[in-house]
CSV table of C-alpha atoms in Angstrom, one decimal:
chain,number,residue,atom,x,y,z
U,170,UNK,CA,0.0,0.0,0.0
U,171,UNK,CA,2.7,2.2,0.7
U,172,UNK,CA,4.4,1.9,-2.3
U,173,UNK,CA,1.6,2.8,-4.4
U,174,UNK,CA,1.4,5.6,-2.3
U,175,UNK,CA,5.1,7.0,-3.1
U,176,UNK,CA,4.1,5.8,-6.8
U,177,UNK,CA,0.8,8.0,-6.9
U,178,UNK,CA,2.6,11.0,-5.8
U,179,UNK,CA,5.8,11.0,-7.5
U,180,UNK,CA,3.3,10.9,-11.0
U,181,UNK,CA,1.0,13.6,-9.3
U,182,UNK,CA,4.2,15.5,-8.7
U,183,UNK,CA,5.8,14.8,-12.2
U,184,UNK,CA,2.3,16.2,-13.6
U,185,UNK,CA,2.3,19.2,-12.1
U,186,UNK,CA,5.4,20.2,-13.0
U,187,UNK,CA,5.8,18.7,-16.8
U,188,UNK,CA,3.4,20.8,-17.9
U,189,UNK,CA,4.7,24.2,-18.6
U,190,UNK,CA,4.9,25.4,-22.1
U,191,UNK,CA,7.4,28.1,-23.3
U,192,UNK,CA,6.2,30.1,-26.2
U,193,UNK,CA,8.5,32.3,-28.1
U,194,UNK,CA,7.4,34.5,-30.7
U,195,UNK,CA,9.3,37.3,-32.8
U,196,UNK,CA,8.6,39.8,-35.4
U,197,UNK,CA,10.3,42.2,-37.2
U,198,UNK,CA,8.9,45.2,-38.5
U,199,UNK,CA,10.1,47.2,-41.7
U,200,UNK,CA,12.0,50.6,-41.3
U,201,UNK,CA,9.3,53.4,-42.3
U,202,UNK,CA,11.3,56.7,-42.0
U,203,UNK,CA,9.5,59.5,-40.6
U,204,UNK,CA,9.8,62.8,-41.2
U,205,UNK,CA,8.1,66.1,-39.9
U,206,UNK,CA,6.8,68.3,-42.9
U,207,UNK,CA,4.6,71.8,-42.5
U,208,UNK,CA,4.5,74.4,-43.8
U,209,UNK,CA,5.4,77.4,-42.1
U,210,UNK,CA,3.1,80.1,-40.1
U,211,UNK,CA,4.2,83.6,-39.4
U,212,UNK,CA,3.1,86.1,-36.9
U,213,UNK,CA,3.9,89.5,-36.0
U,214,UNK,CA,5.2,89.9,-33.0
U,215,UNK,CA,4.4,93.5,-30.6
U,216,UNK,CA,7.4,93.8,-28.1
U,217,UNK,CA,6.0,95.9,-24.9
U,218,UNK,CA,8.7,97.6,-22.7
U,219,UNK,CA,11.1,95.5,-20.2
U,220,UNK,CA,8.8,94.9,-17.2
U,221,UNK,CA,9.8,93.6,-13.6
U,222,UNK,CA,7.8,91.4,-10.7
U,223,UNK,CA,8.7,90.6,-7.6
U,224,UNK,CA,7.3,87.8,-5.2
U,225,UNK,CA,8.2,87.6,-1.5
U,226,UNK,CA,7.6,85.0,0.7
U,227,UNK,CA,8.9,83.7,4.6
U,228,UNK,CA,10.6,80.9,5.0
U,229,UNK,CA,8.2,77.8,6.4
U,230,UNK,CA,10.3,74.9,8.8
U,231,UNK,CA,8.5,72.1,7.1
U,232,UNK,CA,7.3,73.4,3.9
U,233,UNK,CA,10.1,73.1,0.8
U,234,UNK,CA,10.0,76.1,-1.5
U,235,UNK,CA,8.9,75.1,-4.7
U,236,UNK,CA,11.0,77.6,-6.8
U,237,UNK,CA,10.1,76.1,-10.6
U,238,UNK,CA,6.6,76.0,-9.7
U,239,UNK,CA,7.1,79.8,-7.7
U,240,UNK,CA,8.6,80.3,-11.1
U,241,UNK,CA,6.2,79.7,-13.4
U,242,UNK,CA,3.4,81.3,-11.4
U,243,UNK,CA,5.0,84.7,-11.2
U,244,UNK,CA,5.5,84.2,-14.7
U,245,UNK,CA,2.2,83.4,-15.9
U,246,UNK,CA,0.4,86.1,-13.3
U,247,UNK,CA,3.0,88.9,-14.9
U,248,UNK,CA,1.8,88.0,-18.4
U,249,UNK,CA,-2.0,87.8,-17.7
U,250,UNK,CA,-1.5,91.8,-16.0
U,251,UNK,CA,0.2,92.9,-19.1
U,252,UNK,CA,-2.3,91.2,-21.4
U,253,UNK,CA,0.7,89.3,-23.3
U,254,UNK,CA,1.5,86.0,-25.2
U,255,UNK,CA,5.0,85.3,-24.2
U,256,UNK,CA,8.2,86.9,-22.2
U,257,UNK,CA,11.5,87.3,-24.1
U,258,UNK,CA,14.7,87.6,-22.6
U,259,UNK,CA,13.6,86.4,-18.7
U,260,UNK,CA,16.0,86.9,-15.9
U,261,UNK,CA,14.9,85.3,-12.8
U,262,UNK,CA,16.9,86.6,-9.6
U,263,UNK,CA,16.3,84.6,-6.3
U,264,UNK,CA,17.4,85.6,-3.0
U,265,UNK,CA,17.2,84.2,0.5
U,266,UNK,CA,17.7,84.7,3.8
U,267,UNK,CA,18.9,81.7,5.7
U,268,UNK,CA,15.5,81.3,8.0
U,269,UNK,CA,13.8,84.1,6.5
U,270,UNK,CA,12.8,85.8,3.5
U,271,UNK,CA,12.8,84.6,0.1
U,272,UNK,CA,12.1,87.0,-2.9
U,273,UNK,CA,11.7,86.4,-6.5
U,274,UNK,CA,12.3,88.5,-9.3
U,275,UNK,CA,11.2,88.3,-13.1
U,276,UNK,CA,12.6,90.6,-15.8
U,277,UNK,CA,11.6,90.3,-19.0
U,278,UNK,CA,10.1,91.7,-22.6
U,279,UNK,CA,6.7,91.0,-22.4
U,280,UNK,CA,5.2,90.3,-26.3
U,281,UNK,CA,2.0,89.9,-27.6
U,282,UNK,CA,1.5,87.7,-31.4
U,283,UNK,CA,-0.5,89.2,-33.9
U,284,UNK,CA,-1.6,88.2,-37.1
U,285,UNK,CA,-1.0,84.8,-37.9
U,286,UNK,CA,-0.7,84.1,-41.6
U,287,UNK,CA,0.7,81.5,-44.3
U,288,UNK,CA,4.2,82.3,-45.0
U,289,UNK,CA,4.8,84.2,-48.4
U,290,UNK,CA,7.7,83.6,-50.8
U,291,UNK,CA,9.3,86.6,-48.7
U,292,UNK,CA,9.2,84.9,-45.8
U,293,UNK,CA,10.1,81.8,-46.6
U,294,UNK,CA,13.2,83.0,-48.2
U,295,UNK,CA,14.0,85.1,-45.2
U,296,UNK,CA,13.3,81.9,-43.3
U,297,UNK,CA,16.1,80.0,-45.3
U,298,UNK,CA,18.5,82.6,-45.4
U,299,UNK,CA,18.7,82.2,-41.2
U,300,UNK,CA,17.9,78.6,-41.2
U,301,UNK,CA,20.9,77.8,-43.3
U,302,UNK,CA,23.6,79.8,-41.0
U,303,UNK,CA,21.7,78.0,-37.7
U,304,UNK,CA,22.2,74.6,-38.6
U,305,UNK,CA,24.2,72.7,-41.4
U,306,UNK,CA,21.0,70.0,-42.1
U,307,UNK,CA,17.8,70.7,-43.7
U,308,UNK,CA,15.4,67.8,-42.7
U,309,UNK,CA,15.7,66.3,-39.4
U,310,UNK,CA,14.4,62.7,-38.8
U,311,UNK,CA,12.5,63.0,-35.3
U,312,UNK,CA,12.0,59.5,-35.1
U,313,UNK,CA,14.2,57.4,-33.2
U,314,UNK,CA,17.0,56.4,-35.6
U,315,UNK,CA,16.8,52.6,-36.8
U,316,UNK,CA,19.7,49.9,-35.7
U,317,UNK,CA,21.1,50.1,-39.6
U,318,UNK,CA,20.9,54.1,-39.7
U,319,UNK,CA,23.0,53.8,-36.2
U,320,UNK,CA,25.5,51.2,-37.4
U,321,UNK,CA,26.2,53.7,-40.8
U,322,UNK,CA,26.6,56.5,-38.7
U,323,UNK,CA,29.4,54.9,-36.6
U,324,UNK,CA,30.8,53.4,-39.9
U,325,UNK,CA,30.8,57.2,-41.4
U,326,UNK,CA,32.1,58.5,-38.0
U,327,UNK,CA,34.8,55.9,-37.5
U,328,UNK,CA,35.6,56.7,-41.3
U,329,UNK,CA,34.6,53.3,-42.6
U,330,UNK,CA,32.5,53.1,-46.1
């Protein structure tokens, strides 16, 4: 009786463990090469004077000062008073006290955009004219470079053809 026993559950053991199945799959997909392509907008652009906001605040024992978020506050409540788009040329000065106060300043252009419009054969050649002297390439892939594309561009690097 025993031994049927030890028989019965060495199978009930082997059966419970012989019957995992391993699956493997793979695919490959084919390169597609993306590329951003618009066509450009132009606005006018209204530059107000150089404006400057200041922000002060104590220091709190268990509270950490959130300075991006202080930041982007000031900035955002200095462009809705002004009645502007964006602020060109910010300076942010920040100075503390050890235990005490903190105080934020924001100096900037303020601008407002103004008549956006399809960019004319004027623009566009103005457009080219800068674009050229910024950067050497024309077309930039935004996609994340294939393994093939990366391999060339070490070969071309290393200065293997």
């Amino acid at each position: 009786m025993r031994r049927y026993q030890i028989i019965l559950l060495s199978l009930l053991a082997f059966a419970m463990t012989s019957c995992r199945t391993i699956r493997v799959s793979s695919s490959v997909t084919e390169d597609v090469q993306t590329h951003v392509i618009q066509y450009p907008t132009v606005t006018d652009l209204t530059v107000l004077n150089k404006t400057e906001k200041t922000i002060t605040w104590n220091f709190q024992l268990f509270k950490k000062d959130r300075l991006a978020l202080i930041k982007a506050n000031l900035q955002a409540d200095m462009l809705k008073e002004l009645d502007a788009d964006i602020l060109l040329e910010p300076q942010y000065t920040f100075k503390k006290v050890p235990f005490g106060e903190r105080t934020l300043t924001i100096t900037g252009y303020p601008a407002k955009f103004k008549d956006f419009r399809k960019a004319t054969e004027e623009d566009i050649k103005a457009l080219q004219a800068v674009y050229e002297k910024a950067c050497e390439q024309c077309v930039y892939n935004v996609a994340k470079p294939s393994r093939r594309e990366m391999k060339k561009e070490k070969k071309r690097f290393l200065g293997i053809f």
